[in-house]
Tab-separated table of C-alpha atoms in Angstrom:
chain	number	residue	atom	x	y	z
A	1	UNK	CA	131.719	103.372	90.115
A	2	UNK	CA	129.368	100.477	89.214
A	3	UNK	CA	125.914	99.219	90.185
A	4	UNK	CA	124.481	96.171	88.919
A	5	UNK	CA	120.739	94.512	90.173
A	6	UNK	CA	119.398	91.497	89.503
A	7	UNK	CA	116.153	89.636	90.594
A	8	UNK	CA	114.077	86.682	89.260
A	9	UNK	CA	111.131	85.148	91.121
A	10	UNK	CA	109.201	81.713	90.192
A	11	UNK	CA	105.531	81.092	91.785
A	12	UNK	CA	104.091	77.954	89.808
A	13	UNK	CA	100.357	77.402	90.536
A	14	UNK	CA	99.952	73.658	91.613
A	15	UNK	CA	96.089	74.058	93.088
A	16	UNK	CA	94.302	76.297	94.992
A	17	UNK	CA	95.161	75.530	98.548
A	18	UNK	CA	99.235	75.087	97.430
A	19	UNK	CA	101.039	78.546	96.697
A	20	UNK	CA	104.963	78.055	96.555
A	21	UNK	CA	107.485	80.790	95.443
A	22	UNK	CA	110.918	81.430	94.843
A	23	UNK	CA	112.845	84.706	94.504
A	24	UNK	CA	116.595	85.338	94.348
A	25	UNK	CA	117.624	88.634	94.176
A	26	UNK	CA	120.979	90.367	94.031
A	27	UNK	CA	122.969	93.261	94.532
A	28	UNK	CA	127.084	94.301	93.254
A	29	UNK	CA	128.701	97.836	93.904
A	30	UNK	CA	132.335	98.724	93.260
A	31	UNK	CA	134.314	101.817	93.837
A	32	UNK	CA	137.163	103.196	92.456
A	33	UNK	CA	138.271	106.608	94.176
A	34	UNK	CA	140.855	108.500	91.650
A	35	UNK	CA	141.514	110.824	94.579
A	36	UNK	CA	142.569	108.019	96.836
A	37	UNK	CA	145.315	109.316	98.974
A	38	UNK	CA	147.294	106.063	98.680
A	39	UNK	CA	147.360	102.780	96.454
A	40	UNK	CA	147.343	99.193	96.964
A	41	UNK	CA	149.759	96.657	95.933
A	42	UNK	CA	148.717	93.754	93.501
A	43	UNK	CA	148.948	90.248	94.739
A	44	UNK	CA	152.523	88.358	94.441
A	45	UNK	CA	154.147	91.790	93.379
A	46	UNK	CA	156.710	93.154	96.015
A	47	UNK	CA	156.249	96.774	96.660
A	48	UNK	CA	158.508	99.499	95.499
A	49	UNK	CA	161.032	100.724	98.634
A	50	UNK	CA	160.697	104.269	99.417
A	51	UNK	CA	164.795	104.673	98.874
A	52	UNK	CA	164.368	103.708	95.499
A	53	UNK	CA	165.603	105.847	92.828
A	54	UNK	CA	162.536	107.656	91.272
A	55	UNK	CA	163.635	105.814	87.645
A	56	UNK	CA	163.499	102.879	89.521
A	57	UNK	CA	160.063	103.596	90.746
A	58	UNK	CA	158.652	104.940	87.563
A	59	UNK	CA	159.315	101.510	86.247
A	60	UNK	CA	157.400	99.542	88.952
A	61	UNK	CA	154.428	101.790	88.390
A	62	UNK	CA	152.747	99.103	86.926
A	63	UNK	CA	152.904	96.902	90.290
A	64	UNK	CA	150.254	99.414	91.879
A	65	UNK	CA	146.945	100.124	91.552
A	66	UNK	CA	143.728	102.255	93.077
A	67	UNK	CA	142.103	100.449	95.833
A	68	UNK	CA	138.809	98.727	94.942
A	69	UNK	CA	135.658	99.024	97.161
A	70	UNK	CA	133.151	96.098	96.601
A	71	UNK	CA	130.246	94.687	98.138
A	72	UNK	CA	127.987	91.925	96.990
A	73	UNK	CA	124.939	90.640	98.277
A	74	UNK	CA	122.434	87.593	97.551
A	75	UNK	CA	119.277	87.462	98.676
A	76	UNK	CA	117.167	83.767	98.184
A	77	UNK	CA	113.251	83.365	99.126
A	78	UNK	CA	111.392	80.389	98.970
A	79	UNK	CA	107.837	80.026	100.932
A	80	UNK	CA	104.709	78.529	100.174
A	81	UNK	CA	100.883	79.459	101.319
A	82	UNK	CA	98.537	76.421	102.182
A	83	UNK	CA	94.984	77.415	102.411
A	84	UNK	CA	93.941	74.875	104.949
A	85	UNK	CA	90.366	75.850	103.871
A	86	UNK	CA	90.683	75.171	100.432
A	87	UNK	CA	92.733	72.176	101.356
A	88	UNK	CA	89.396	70.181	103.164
A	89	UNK	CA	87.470	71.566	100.098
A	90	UNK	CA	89.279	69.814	97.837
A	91	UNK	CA	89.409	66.304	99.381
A	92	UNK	CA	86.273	66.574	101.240
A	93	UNK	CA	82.300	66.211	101.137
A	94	UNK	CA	80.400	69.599	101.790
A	95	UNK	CA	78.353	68.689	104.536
A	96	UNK	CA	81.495	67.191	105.801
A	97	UNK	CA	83.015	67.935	109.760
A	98	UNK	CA	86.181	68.338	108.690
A	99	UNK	CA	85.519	71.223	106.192
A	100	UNK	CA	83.582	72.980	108.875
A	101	UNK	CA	86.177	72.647	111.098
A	102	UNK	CA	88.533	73.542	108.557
A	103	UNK	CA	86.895	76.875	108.170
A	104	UNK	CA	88.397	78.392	111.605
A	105	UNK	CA	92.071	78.369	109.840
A	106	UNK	CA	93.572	81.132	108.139
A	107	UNK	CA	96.112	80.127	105.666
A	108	UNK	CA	99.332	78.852	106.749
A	109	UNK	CA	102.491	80.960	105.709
A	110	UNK	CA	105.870	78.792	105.998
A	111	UNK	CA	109.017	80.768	104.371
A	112	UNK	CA	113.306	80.599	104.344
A	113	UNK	CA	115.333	83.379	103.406
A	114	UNK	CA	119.288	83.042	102.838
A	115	UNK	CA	121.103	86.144	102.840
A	116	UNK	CA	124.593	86.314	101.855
A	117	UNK	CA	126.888	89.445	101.872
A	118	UNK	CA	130.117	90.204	101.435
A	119	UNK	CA	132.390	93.548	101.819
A	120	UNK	CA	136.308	94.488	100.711
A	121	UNK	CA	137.786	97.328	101.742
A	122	UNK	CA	140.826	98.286	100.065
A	123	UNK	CA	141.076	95.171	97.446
A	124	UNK	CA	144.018	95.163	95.306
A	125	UNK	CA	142.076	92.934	92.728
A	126	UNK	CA	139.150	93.347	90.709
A	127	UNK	CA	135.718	90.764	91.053
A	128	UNK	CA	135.141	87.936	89.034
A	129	UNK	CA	131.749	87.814	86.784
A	130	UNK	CA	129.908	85.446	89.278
A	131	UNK	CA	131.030	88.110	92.197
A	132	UNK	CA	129.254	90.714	89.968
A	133	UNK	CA	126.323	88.924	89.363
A	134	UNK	CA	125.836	88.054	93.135
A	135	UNK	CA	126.055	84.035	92.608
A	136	UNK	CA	128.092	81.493	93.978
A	137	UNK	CA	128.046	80.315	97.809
A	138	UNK	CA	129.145	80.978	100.918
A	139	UNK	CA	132.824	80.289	100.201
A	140	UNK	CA	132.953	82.658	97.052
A	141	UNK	CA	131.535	85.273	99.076
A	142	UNK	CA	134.785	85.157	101.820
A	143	UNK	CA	137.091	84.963	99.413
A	144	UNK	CA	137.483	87.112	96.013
A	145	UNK	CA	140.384	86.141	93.708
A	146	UNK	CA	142.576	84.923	96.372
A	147	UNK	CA	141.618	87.945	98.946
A	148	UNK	CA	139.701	87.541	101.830
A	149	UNK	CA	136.847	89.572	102.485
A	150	UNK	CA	137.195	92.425	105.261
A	151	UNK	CA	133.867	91.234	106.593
A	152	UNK	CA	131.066	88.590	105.017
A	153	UNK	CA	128.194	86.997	106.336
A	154	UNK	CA	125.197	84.404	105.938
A	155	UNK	CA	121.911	84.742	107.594
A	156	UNK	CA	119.444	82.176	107.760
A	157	UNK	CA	115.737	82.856	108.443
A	158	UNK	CA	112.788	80.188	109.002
A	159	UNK	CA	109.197	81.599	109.387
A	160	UNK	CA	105.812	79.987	109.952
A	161	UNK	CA	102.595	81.782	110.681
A	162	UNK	CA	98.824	81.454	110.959
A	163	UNK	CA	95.836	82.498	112.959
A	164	UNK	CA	92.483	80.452	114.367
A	165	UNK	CA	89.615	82.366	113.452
A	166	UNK	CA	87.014	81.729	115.834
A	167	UNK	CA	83.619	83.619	116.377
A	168	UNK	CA	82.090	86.938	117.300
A	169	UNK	CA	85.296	88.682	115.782
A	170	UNK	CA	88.119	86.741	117.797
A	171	UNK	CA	90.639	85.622	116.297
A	172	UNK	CA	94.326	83.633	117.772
A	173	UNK	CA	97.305	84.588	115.933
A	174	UNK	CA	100.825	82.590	116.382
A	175	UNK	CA	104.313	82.947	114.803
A	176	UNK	CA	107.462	81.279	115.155
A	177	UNK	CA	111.112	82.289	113.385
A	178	UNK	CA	113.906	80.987	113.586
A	179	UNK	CA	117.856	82.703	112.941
A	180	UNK	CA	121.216	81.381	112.441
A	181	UNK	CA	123.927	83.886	112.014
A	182	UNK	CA	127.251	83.459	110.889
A	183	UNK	CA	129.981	86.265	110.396
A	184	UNK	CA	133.427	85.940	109.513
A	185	UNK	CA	135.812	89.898	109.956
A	186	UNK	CA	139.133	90.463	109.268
A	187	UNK	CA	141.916	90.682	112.170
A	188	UNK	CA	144.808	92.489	111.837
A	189	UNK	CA	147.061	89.394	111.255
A	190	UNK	CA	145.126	89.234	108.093
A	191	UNK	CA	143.135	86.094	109.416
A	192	UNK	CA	138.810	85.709	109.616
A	193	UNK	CA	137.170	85.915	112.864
A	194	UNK	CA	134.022	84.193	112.925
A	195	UNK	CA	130.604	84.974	114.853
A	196	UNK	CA	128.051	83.031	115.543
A	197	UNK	CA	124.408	83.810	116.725
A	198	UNK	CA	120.849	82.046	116.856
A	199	UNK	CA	117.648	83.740	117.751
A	200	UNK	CA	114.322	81.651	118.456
A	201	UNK	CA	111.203	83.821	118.740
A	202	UNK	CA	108.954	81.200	120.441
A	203	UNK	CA	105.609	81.668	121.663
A	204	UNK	CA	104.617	84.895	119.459
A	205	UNK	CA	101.065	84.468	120.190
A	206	UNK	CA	97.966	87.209	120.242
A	207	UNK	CA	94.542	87.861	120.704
A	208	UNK	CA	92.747	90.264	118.973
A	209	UNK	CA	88.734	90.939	119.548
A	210	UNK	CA	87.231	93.001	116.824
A	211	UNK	CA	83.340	94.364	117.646
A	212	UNK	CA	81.682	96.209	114.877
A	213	UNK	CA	77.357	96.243	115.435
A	214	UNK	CA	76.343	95.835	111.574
A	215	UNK	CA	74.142	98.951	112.900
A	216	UNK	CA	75.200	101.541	114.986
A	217	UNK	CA	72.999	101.859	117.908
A	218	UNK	CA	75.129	102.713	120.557
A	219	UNK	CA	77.765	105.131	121.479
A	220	UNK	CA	80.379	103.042	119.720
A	221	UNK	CA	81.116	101.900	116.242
A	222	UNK	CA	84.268	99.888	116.294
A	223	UNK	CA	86.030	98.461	119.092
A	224	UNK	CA	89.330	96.731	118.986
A	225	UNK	CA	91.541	94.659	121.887
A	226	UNK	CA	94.407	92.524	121.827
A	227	UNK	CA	96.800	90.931	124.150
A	228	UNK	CA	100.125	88.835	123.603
A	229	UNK	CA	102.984	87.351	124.686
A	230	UNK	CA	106.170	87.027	123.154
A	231	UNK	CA	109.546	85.371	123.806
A	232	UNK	CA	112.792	85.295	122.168
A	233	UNK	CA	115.916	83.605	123.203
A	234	UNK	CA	119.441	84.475	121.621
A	235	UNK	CA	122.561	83.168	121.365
A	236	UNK	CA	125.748	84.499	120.614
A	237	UNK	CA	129.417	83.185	119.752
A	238	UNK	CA	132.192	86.165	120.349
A	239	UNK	CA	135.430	85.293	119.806
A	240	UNK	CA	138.614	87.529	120.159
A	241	UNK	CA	140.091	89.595	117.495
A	242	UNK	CA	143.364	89.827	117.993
A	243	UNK	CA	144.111	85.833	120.013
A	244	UNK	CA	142.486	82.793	119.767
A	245	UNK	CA	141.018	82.661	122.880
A	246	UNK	CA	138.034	80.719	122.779
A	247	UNK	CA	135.056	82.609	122.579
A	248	UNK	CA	132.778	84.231	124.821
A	249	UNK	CA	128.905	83.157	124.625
A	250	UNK	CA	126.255	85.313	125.496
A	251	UNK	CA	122.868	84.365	126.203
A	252	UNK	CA	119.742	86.714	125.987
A	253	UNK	CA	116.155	86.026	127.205
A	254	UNK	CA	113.283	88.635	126.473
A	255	UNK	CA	109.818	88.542	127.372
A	256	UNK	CA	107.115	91.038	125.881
A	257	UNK	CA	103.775	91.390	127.477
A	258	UNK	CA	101.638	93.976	125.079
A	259	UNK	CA	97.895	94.606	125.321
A	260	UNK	CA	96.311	97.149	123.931
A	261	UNK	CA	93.154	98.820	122.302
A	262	UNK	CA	91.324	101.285	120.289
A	263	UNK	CA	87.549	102.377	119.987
A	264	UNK	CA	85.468	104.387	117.586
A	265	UNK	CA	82.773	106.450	118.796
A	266	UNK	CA	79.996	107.956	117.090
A	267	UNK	CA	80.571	111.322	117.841
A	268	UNK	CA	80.096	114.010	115.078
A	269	UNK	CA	83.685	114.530	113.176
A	270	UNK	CA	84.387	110.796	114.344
A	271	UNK	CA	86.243	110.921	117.573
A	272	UNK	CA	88.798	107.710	117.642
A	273	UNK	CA	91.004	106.862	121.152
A	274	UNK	CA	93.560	104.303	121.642
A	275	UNK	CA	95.535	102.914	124.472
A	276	UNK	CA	98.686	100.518	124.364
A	277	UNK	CA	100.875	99.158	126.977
A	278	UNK	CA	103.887	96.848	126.677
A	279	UNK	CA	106.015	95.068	129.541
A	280	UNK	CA	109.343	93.692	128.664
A	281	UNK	CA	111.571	91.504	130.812
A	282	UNK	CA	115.455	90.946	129.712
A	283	UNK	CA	117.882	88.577	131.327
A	284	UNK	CA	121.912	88.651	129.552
A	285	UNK	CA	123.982	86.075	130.704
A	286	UNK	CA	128.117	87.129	130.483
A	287	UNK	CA	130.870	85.613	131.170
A	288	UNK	CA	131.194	86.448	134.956
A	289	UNK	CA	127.662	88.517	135.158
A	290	UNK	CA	124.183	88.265	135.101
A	291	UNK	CA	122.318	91.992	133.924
A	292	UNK	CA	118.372	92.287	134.482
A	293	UNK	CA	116.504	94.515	133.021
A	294	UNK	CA	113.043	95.704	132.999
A	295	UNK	CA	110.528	98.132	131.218
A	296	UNK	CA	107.735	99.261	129.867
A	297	UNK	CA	106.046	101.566	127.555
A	298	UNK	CA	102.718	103.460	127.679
A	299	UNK	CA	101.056	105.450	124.819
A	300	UNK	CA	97.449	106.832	124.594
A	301	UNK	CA	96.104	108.904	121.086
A	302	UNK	CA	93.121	110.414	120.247
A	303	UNK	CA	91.863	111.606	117.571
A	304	UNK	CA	88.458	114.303	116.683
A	305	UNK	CA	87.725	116.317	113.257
A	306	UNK	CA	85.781	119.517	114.427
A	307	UNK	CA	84.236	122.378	112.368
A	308	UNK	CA	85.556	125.650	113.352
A	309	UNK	CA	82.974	128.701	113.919
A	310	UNK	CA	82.472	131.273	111.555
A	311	UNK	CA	82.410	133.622	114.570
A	312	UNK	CA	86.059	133.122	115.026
A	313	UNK	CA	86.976	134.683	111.523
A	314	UNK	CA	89.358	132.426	110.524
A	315	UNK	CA	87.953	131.805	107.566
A	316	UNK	CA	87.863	128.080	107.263
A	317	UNK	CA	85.141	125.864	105.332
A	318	UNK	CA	87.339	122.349	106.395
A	319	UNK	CA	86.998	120.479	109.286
A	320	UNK	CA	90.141	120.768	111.431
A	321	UNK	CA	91.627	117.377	112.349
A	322	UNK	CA	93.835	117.257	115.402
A	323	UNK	CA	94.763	114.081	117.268
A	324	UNK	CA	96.865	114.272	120.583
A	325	UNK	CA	99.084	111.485	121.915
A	326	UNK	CA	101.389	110.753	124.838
A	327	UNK	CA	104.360	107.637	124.842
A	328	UNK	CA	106.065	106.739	128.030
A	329	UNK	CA	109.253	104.707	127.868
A	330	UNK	CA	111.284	103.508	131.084
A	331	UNK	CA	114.076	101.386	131.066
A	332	UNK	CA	116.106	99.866	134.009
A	333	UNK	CA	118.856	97.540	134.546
A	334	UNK	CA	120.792	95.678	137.281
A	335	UNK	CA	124.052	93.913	136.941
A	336	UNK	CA	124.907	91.016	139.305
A	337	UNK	CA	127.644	88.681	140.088
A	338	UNK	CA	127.685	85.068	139.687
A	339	UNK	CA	126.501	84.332	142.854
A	340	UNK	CA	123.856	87.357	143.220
A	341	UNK	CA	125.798	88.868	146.256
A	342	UNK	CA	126.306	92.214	144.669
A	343	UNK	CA	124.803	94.379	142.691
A	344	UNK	CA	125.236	97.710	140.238
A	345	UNK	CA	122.977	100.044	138.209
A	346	UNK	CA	123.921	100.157	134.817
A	347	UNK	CA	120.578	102.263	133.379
A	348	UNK	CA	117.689	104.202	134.735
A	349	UNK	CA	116.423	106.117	132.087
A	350	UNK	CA	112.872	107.254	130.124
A	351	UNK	CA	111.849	109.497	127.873
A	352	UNK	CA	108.863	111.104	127.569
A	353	UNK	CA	106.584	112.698	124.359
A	354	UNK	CA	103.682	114.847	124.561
A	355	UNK	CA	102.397	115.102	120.581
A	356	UNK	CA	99.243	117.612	118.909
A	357	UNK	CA	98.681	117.876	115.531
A	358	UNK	CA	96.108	119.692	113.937
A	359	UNK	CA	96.089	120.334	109.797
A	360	UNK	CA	92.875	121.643	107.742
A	361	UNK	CA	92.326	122.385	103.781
A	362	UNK	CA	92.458	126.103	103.637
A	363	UNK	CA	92.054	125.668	99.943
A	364	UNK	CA	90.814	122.993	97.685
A	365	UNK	CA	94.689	122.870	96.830
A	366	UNK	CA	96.391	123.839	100.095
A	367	UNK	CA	96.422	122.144	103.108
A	368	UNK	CA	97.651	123.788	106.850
A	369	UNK	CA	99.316	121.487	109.496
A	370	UNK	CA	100.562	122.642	112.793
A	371	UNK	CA	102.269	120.449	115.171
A	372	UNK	CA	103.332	121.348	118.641
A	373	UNK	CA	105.548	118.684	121.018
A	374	UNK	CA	107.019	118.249	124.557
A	375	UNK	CA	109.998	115.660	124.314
A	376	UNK	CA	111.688	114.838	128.079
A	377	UNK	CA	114.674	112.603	127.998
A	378	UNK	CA	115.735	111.654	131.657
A	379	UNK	CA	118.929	109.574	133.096
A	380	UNK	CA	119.081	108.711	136.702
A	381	UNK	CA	121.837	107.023	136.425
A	382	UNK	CA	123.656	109.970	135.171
A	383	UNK	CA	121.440	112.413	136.830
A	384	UNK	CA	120.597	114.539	133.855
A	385	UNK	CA	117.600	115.931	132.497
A	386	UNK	CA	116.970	117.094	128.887
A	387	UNK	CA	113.592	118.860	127.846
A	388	UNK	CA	112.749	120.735	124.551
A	389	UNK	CA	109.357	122.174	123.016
A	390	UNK	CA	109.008	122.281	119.200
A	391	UNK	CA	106.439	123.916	117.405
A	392	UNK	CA	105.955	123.457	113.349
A	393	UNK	CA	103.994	124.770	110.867
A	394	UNK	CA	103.584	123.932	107.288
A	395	UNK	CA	101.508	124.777	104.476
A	396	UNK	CA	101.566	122.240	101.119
A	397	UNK	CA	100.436	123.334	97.651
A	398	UNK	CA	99.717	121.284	95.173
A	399	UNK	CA	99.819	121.979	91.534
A	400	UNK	CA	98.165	120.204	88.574
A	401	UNK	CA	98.323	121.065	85.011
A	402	UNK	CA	97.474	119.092	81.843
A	403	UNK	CA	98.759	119.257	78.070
A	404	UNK	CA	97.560	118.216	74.480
């Protein structure tokens, strides 16, 4: 058995508004099981017949070998931060507009990431040093000393981020990424299959309102909002495995509405409450069908610290914290024709979570937790109902000690 790692990572410093890096990192296992119930042949040797004499098969021994389990994968980063702040500062006057304006951007984050990876299952032969060390491209990575790889992949990954910072705690964040897929597996004709699959994330745009009073007047301290949108669009290449059929191509469209909040309230032990909600929308286009599909998700928490009375003789000098929290999660879907005349129910299922936890220091060393939950899965579809209750309890000790 055999592990290797490897990493190296390069970040210059050009100025103070221009950040790049580079990172390549990779990753080579290999296993050899001596208790492998059968052995591979080696390449260009003809196997040994089973009428053979058992002389006869001594001899070819040699033309066998234990199978060989192998995976490599390469990992390379490259990205760059441009302070867009820092950026006016440099080639501008202070008093200037521009740098003002300049001010209301947060730094811009721009990266690519190329993964490669590559799996054998049963290979007769062993890896060459480049294999090992997780270099080469795409090609050395689907082929291994003449074998081709049972499966192997490269994944390509484009991000760019930033957020307009505008006043009285508001602030616009936006996102876009970008992913090209392509996957090549092993038939049973001993030929590569190949997939292919994009995914554009494309507006992934928020809102967030922060409030915090530099002093606390009122009944709250902190207050938090936010509201999004996201949308993602995918596309995906599947061919056949066994003919070559041209492949079928799948198209997915999902839209995410989320919105939430959370407040902090000056209440004695600091009492904390949050609400979230998230609608999602999901259209697959198939070859022949059309499946929509809608849900949502609800979950509220709150949270208190309260000192226990002496009258109830537990016997505890902590604060108890206990926070509660309920999640909601429904999911349905509809599958239609071509031409939208009929229609089936594939899904109509939910599950819902009912969570307290409570945990106090019963000792300046020992802390209590006790957790108590309701979980309900549900399936209309299939007309079946699952509940269960679990209750937990826990107590952690912790040790120190010191030495000369």
């Amino acid at each position: 058995e055999r592990t290797m790692f490897s990493s190296i990572s390069f970040a210059p410093v050009f100025s103070a508004w221009f950040h790049p890096r580079v990172e390549l990192a990779t990753q080579y296992e290999m296993l050899r099981d001596p208790n492998a119930r059968s052995l591979v042949v080696l390449p260009g040797v003809v196997g040994v017949d089973s009428v053979l004499a058992a002389r006869d098969s001594i001899a070819q021994a040699s033309s066998f070998a234990l199978p060989r389990r192998m995976s490599s994968a390469q990992t390379l980063y490259t990205g760059t931060a441009i302070d867009v702040t820092r950026l006016f500062a440099s080639y501008s006057r202070d008093s200037s507009a521009a740098r003002r304006i300049a001010a209301f951007f947060a730094p811009v984050d721009l990266s690519y990431t190329r993964s490669l990876l590559s799996t054998l299952d049963a290979a007769p032969v062993g890896a060459p040093l480049l294999y090992q060390l997780g270099l080469g491209n795409v090609g050395s990575f689907r082929h291994v000393n003449g074998v081709d790889a049972t499966a192997a992949g490269q994944t390509g990954t484009f991000t760019a981020a930033s957020a307009l910072l505008l006043p009285r705690g508001t602030s616009i964040t936006s996102r876009y990424s970008h992913i090209n897929t392509l996957n090549w597996i092993g038939r049973p004709d001993t030929t590569q299959a190949q997939v292919n699959g994009t995914q554009t994330r494309f507006p992934d745009a928020a809102v967030r309102w922060r409030y915090q009073p530099s002093a606390v007047t009122g009944p709250v301290t902190t207050l938090d909002a936010s509201v999004g949108y996201v949308r993602s669009d995918v596309t995906t290449s599947l061919p056949s495995l066994f003919t070559d059929a041209p492949p079928e191509i799948r198209h997915t469209h999902i839209e995410t509405f989320p919105i939430g909040g959370s407040v902090a309230w000056t209440v004695p032990g600091g009492l904390s409450t949050g609400a979230r909600y998230s609608l999602l929308r999901r259209i697959d286009s198939l070859p022949g069908s059309v499946a929509r599909s809608h849900g949502d998700e609800i979950s509220v928490d709150a949270g208190h610290a309260f000192k226990v009375p002496d009258s109830w003789g537990l016997g505890l000098r902590s604060a108890l914290r206990t926070r509660a929290s309920f999640q909601q999660t429904r999911n349905t879907t509809y599958a239609y024709d071509d031409e939208a005349t009929f229609q089936s129910r594939l899904q109509d299922n939910g599950r819902q979570t009912f969570n307290l936890t409570a945990d106090t220091n019963v000792q300046d060393n020992a802390v209590l937790t006790f957790q108590g939950s309701r979980i309900v899965n549900y399936d209309r579809n299939l007309d079946r109902k699952f509940e269960q209750i679990v209750f937990s309890m826990a107590l952690q000790i912790s040790f120190f000690g010191a030495g000369k």
